[in-house]
Short mmCIF file of C-alpha atoms and ligand atoms in Angstrom, two decimals:
data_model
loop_
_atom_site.label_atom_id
_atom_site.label_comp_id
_atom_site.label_asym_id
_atom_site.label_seq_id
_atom_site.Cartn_x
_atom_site.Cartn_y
_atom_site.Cartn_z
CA UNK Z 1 106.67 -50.98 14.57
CA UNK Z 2 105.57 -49.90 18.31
CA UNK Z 3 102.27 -50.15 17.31
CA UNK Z 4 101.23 -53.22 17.43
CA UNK Z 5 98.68 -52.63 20.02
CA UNK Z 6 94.98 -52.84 19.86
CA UNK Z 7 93.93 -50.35 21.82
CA UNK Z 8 94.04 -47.42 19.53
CA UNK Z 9 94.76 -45.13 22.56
CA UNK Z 10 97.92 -46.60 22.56
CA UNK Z 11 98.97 -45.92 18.93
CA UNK Z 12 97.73 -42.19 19.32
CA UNK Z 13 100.44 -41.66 22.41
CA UNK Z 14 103.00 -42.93 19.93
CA UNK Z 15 101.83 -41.18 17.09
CA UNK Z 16 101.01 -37.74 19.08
CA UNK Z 17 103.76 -38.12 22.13
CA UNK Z 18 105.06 -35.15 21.07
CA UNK Z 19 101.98 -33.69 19.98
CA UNK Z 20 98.60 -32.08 20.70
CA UNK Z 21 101.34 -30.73 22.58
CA UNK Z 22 103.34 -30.11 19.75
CA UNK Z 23 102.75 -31.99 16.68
CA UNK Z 24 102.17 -31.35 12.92
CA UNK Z 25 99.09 -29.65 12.35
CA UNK Z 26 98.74 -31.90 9.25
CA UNK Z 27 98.94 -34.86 11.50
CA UNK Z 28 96.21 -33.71 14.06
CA UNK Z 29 93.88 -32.98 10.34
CA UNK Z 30 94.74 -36.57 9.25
CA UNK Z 31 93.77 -38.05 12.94
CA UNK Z 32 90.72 -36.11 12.40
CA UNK Z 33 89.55 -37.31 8.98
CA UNK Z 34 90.15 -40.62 10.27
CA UNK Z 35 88.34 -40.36 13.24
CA UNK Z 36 85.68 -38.87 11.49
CA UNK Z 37 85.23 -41.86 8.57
CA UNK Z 38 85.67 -44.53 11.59
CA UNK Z 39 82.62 -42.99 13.54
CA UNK Z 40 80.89 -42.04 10.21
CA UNK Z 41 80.52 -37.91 11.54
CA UNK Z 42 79.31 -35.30 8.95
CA UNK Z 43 78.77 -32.42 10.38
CA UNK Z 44 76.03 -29.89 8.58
CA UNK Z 45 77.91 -27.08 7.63
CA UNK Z 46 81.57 -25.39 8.10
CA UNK Z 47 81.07 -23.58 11.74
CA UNK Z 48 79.22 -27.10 13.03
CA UNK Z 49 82.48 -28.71 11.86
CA UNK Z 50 85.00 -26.15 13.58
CA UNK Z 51 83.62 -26.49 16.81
CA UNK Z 52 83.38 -29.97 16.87
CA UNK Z 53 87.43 -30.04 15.39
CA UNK Z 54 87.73 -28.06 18.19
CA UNK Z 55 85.69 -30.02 20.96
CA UNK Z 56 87.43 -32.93 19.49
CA UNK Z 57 90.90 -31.78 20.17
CA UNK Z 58 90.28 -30.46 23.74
CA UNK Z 59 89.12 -34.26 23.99
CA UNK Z 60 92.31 -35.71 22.59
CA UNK Z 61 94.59 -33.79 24.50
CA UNK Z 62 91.96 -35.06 27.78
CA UNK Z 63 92.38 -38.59 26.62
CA UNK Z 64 96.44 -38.12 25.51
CA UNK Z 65 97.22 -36.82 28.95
CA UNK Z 66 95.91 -39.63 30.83
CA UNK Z 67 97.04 -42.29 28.54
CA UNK Z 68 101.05 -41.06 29.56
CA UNK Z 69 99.88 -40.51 32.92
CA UNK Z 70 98.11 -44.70 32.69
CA UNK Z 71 101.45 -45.64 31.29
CA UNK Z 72 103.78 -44.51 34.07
CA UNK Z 73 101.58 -46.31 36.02
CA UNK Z 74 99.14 -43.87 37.57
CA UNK Z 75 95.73 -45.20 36.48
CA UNK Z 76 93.79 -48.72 36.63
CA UNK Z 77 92.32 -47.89 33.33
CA UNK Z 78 92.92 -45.87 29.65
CA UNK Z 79 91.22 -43.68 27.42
CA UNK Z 80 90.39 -43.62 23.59
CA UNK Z 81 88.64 -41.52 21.50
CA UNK Z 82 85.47 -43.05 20.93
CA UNK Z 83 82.36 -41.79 19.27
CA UNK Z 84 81.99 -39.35 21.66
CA UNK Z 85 84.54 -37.63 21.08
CA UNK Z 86 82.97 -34.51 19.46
CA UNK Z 87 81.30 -33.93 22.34
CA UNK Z 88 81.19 -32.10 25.60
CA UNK Z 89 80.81 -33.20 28.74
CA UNK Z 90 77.40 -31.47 29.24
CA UNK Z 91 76.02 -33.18 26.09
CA UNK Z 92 76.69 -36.71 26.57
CA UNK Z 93 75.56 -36.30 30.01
CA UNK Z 94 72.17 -34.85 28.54
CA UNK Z 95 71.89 -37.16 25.59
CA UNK Z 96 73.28 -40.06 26.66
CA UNK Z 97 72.22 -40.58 29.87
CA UNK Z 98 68.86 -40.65 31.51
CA UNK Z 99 68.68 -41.77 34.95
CA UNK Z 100 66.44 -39.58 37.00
CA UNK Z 101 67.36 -39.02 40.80
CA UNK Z 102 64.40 -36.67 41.56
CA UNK Z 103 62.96 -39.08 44.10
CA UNK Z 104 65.80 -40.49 45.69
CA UNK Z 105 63.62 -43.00 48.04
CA UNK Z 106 61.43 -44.10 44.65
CA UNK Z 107 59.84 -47.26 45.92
CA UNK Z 108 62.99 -47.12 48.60
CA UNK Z 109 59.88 -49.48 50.99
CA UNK Z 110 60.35 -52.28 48.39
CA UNK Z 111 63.98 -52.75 50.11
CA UNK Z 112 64.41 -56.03 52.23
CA UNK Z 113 67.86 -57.60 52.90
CA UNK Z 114 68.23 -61.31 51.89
CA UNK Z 115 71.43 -62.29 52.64
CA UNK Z 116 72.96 -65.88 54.16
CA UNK Z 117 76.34 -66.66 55.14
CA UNK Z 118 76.29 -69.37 52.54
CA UNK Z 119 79.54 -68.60 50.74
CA UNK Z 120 79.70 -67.06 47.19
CA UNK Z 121 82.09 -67.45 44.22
CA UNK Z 122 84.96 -65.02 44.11
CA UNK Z 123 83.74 -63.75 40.20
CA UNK Z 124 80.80 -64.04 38.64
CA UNK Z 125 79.85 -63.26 35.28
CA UNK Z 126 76.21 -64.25 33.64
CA UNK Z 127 77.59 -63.54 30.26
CA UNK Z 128 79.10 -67.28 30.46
CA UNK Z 129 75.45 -68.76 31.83
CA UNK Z 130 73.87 -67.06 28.67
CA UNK Z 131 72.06 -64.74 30.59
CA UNK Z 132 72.64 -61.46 29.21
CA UNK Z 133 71.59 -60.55 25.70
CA UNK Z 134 73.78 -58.72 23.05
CA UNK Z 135 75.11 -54.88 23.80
CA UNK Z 136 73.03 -52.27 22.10
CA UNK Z 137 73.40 -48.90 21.73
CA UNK Z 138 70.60 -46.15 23.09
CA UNK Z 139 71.67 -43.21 20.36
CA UNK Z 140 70.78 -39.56 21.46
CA UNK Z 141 67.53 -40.93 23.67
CA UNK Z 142 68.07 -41.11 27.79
CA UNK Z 143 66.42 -44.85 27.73
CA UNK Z 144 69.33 -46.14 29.68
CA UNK Z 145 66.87 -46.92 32.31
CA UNK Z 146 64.68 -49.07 29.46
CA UNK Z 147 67.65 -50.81 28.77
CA UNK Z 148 69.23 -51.17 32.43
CA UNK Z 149 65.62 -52.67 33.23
CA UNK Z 150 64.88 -55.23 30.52
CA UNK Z 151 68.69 -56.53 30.90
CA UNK Z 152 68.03 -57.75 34.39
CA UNK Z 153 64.64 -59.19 32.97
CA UNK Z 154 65.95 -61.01 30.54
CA UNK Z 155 68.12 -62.88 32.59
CA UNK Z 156 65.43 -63.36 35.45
CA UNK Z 157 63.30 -64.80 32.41
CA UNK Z 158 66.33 -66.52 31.11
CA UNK Z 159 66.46 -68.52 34.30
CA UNK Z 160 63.02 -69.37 34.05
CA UNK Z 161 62.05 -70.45 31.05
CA UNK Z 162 65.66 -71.75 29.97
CA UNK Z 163 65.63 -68.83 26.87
CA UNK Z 164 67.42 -65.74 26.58
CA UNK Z 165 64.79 -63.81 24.65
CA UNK Z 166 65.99 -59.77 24.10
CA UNK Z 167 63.13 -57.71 25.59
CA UNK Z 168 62.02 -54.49 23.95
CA UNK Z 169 63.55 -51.17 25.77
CA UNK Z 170 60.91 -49.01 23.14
CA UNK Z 171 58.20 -50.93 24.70
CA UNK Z 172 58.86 -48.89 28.13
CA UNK Z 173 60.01 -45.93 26.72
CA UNK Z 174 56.60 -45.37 24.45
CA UNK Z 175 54.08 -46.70 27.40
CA UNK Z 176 56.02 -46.64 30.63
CA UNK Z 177 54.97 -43.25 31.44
CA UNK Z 178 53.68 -43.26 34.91
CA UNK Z 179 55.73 -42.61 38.51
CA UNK Z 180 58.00 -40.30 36.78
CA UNK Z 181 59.15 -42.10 33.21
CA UNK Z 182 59.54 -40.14 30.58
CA UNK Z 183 60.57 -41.38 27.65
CA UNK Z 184 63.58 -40.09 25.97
CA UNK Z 185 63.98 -37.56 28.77
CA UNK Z 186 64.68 -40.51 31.85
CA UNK Z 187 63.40 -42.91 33.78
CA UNK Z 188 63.10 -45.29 36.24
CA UNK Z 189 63.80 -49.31 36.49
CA UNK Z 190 61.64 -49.35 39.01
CA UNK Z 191 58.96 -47.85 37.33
CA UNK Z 192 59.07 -49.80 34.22
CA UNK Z 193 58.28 -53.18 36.26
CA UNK Z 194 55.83 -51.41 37.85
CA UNK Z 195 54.42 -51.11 34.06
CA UNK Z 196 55.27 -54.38 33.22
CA UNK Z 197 53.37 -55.68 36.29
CA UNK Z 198 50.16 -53.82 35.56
CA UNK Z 199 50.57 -54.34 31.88
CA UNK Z 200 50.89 -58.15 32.45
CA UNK Z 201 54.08 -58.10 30.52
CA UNK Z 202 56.36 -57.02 28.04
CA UNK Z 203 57.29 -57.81 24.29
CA UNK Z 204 60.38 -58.80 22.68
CA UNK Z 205 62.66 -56.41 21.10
CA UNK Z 206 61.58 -58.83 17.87
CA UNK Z 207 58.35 -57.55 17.63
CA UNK Z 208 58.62 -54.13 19.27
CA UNK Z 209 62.24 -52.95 17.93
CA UNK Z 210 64.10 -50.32 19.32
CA UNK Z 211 63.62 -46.39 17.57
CA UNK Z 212 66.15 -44.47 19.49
CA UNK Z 213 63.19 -41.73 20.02
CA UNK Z 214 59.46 -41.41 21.58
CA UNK Z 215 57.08 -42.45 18.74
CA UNK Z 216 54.64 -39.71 19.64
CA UNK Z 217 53.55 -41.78 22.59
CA UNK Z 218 52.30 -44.37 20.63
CA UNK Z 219 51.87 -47.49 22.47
CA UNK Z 220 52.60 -50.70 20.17
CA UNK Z 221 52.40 -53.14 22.65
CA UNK Z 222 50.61 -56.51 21.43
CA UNK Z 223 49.93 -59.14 23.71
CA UNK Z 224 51.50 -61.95 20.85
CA UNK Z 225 54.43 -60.07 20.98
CA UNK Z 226 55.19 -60.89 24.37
CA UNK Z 227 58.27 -62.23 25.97
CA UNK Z 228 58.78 -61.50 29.41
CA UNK Z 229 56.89 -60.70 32.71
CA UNK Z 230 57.53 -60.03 36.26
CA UNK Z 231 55.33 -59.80 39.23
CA UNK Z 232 56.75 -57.91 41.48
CA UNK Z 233 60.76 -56.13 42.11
CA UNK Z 234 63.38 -56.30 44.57
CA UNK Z 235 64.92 -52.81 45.61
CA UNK Z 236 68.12 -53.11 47.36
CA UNK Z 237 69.72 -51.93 50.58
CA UNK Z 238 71.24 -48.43 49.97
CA UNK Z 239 75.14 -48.21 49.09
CA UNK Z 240 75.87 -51.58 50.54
CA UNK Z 241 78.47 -53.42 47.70
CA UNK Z 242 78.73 -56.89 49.75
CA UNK Z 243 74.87 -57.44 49.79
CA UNK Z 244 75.04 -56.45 46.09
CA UNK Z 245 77.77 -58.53 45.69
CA UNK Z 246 75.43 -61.56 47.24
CA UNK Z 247 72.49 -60.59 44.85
CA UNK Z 248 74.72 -60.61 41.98
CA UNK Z 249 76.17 -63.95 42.95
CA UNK Z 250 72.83 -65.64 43.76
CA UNK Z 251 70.09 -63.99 41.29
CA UNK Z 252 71.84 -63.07 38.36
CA UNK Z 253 72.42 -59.38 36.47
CA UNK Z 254 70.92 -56.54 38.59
CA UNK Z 255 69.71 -53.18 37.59
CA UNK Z 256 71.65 -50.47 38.71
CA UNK Z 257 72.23 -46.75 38.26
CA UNK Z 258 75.51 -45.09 38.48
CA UNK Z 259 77.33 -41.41 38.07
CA UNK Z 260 78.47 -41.39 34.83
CA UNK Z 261 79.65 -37.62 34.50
CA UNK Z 262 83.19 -37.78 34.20
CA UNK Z 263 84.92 -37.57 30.37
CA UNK Z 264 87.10 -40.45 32.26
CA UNK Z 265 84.11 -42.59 31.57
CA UNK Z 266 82.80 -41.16 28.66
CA UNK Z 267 85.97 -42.43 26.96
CA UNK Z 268 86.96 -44.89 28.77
CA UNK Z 269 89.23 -47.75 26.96
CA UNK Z 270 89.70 -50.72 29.38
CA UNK Z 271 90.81 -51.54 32.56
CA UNK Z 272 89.42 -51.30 36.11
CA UNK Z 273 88.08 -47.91 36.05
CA UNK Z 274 88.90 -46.40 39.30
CA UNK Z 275 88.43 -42.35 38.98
CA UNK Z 276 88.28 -40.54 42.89
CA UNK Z 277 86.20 -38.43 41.22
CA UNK Z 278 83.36 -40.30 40.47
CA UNK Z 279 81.84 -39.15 44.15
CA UNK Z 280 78.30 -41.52 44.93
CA UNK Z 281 75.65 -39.04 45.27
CA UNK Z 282 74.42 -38.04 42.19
CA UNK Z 283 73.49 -40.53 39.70
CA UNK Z 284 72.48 -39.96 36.02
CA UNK Z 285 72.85 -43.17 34.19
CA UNK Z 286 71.56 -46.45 34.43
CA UNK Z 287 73.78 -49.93 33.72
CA UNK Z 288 73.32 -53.51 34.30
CA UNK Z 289 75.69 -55.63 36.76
CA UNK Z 290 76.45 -58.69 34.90
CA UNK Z 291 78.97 -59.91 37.31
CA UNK Z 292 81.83 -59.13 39.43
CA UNK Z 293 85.74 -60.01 39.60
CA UNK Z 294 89.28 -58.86 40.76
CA UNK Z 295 91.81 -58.11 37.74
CA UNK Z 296 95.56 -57.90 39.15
CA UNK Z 297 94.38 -57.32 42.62
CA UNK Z 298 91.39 -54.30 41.76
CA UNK Z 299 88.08 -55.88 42.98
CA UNK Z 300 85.40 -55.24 39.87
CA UNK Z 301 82.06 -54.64 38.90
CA UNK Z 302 80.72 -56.25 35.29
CA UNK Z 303 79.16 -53.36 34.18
CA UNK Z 304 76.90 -53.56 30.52
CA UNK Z 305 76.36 -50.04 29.23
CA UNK Z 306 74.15 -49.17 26.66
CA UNK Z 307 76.49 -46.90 24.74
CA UNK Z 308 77.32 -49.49 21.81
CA UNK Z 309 80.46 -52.03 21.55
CA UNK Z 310 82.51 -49.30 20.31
CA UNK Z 311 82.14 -47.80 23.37
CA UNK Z 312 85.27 -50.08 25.55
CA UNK Z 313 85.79 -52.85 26.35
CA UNK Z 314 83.57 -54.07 23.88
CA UNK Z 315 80.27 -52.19 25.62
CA UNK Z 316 81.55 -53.51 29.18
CA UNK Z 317 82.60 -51.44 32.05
CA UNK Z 318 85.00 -53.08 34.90
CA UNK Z 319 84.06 -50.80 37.25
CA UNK Z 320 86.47 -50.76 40.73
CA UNK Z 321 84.44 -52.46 43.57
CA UNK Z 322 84.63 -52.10 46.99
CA UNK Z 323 86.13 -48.68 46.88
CA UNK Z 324 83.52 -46.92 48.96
CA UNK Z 325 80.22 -47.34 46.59
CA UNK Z 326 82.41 -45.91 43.94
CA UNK Z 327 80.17 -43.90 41.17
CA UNK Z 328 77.24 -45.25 43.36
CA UNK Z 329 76.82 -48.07 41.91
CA UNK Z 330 75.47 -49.89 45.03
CA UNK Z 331 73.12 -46.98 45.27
CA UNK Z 332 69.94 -47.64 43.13
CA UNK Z 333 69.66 -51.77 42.38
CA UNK Z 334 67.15 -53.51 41.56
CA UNK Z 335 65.99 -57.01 39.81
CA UNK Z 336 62.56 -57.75 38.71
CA UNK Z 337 60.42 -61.05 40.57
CA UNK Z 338 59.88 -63.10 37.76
C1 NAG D 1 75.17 -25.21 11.29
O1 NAG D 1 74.70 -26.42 11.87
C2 NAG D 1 74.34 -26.32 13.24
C3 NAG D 1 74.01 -27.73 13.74
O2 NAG D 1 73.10 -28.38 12.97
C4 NAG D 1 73.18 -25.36 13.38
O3 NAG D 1 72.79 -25.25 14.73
C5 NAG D 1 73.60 -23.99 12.84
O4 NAG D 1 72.52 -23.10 12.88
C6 NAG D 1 74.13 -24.10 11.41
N1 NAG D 1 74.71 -22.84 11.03
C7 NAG D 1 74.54 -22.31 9.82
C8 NAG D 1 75.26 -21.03 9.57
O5 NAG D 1 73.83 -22.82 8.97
C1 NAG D 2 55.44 -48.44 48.67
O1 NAG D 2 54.89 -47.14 48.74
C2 NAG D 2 54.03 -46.81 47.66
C3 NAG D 2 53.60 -45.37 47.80
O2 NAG D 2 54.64 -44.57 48.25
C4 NAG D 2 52.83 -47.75 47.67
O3 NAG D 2 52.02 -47.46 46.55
C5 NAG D 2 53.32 -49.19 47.58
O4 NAG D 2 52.25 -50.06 47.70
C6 NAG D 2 54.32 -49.50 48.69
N1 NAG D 2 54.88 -50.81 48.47
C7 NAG D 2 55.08 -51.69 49.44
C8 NAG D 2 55.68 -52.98 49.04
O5 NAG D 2 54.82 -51.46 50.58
#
């Protein structure tokens, strides 16, 4: 058989080559039930279920045409059908996202550059050093920045106290709600340390699990159920990748935001993602930089979404580096002072 791939992308070219674009209708309804039992969909009724059939097959044909175009050797990365794939463009980006750009300059005075020449390893990632907890997944709730901020937390912690404790993302996203945090509806990392700073800490995701929604702005926190703190944050230089690169190399994973608008990153399969399109200036979603690389000569950014390990590869983005601030990921990075 051709298909002994993994990537299930793959298999669907060979299955479909001659099809969105031509193939069996009773093939495209079989790809469909499967999809559907994989991901666990139900819809709620008939109409609900023909549009997302059809949202789901504009999708495919997104994610079939740049698979053939990956294969003849015109992209760094592929796509697959993921979870998302019943939906548009303008709901993941409301739903799944969360990063709020209102205030560009939020806390921009907190900036200082700290950079020696001392030299720094050519890749980096934390993962190895146990510094980065396991991949979760932030459902329909824009908490990315919850998540983006207690990831670089828990590895500032982790280098402190030897432990990699998982910190609780609900924690911020029920009492976090000052300089512009909102819950479900966005955030800021640098807001939430300014809450952990004030609230002398934060608990673990242990005792203060995640909800995927607001509970009524109820604020659980317990002082027993503590497991990290920070006293004060580190904003960085705007849009400069070597200094990131530096802080990434010499503090450990760092809270960043990026633009993650494209369906080339909504499905995104694997590989150095490297889309032109993904311009730098306006960011919606929040990540954490676990570490850095080059993969077959594309420099990369470790990137840990909080989209779930279905979402490729395996929750982790390789994100192209040093092409111009690509997606802006050198934009908004921060790590907390622990
Ligand atoms: C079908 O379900 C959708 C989504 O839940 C809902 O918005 C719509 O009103 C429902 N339509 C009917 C006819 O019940
Ligand atoms: C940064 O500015 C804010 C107000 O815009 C102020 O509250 C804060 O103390 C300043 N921080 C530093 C480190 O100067």
């Amino acid at each position: 058989s051709l298909c002994l791939c993994s990537m299930h992308s793959v298999c669907v070219v060979l299955l479909f080559t001659s099809g969105v674009l031509g193939q069996s209708s009773s093939a495209l309804n079989k790809q469909w039930e499967e999809w559907k039992v994989k991901h666990q969909k139900v819809y709620n009724n008939q109409s609900e279920s023909l549009y997302r059939r059809e949202v789901w097959e504009k999708n495919l044909q997104l994610v079939l045409r740049h698979n053939q175009e990956a294969s003849a050797g015109q992209h760094t990365f592929t796509m697959g059908l993921n979870h998302l794939a019943d939906m548009t463009a303008e709901e993941v980006n409301e739903k799944l996202n969360g990063f709020k750009m209102k205030d560009p300059n939020h806390f921009r005075n907190w900036t200082s550059k700290q950079v020696s020449d001392a030299p720094i390893p050519s890749s980096v990632d934390w993962r190895k050093e146990c510094m980065v907890s396991p991949v979760q997944n932030q459902g329909y709730c824009g908490s990315c920045w919850a998540f983006s901020a207690v990831g670089a937390l828990e590895g500032q912690m982790k280098k402190k106290t030897g432990s990699l404790i998982p910190l609780s993302p609900q924690n911020l996203v029920d009492c976090s709600t000052n300089d512009g945090n909102n819950g479900c509806c966005g955030g800021f990392m640098t807001s939430a340390y300014k809450y952990i700073i004030e609230n002398g800490g934060i608990d673990s995701e242990q005792s203060y699990p995640y909800e995927e929604k607001v509970n009524l702005r109820k604020c659980r926190y317990t002082s027993e159920g503590k497991a990290g703190e920070c006293f004060g944050f580190q904003v960085l230089p705007q849009g400069d990748e070597n200094i990131l690169q530096y802080i990434v190399a010499t503090v450990g994973p760092i809270s960043a935001a990026i633009n993650a608008n494209l369906r080339t990153l909504h499905f995104y399969e694997g590989g150095v993602y490297n889309d032109p399109d993904c311009h730098n200036y306006i960011l919606n979603h929040a990540i954490l930089i676990v570490g850095y690389g080059t993969d077959q000569g594309e420099d990369f950014w470790l990137v840990k979404n909080s989209w779930g390990t279905g979402w490729e590869e395996a929750g982790y983005l390789r994100l192209a580096r040093n092409r111009n601030n690509l997606c802006g990921i050198a934009k908004d990075a921060v790590y907390p002072k622990v």
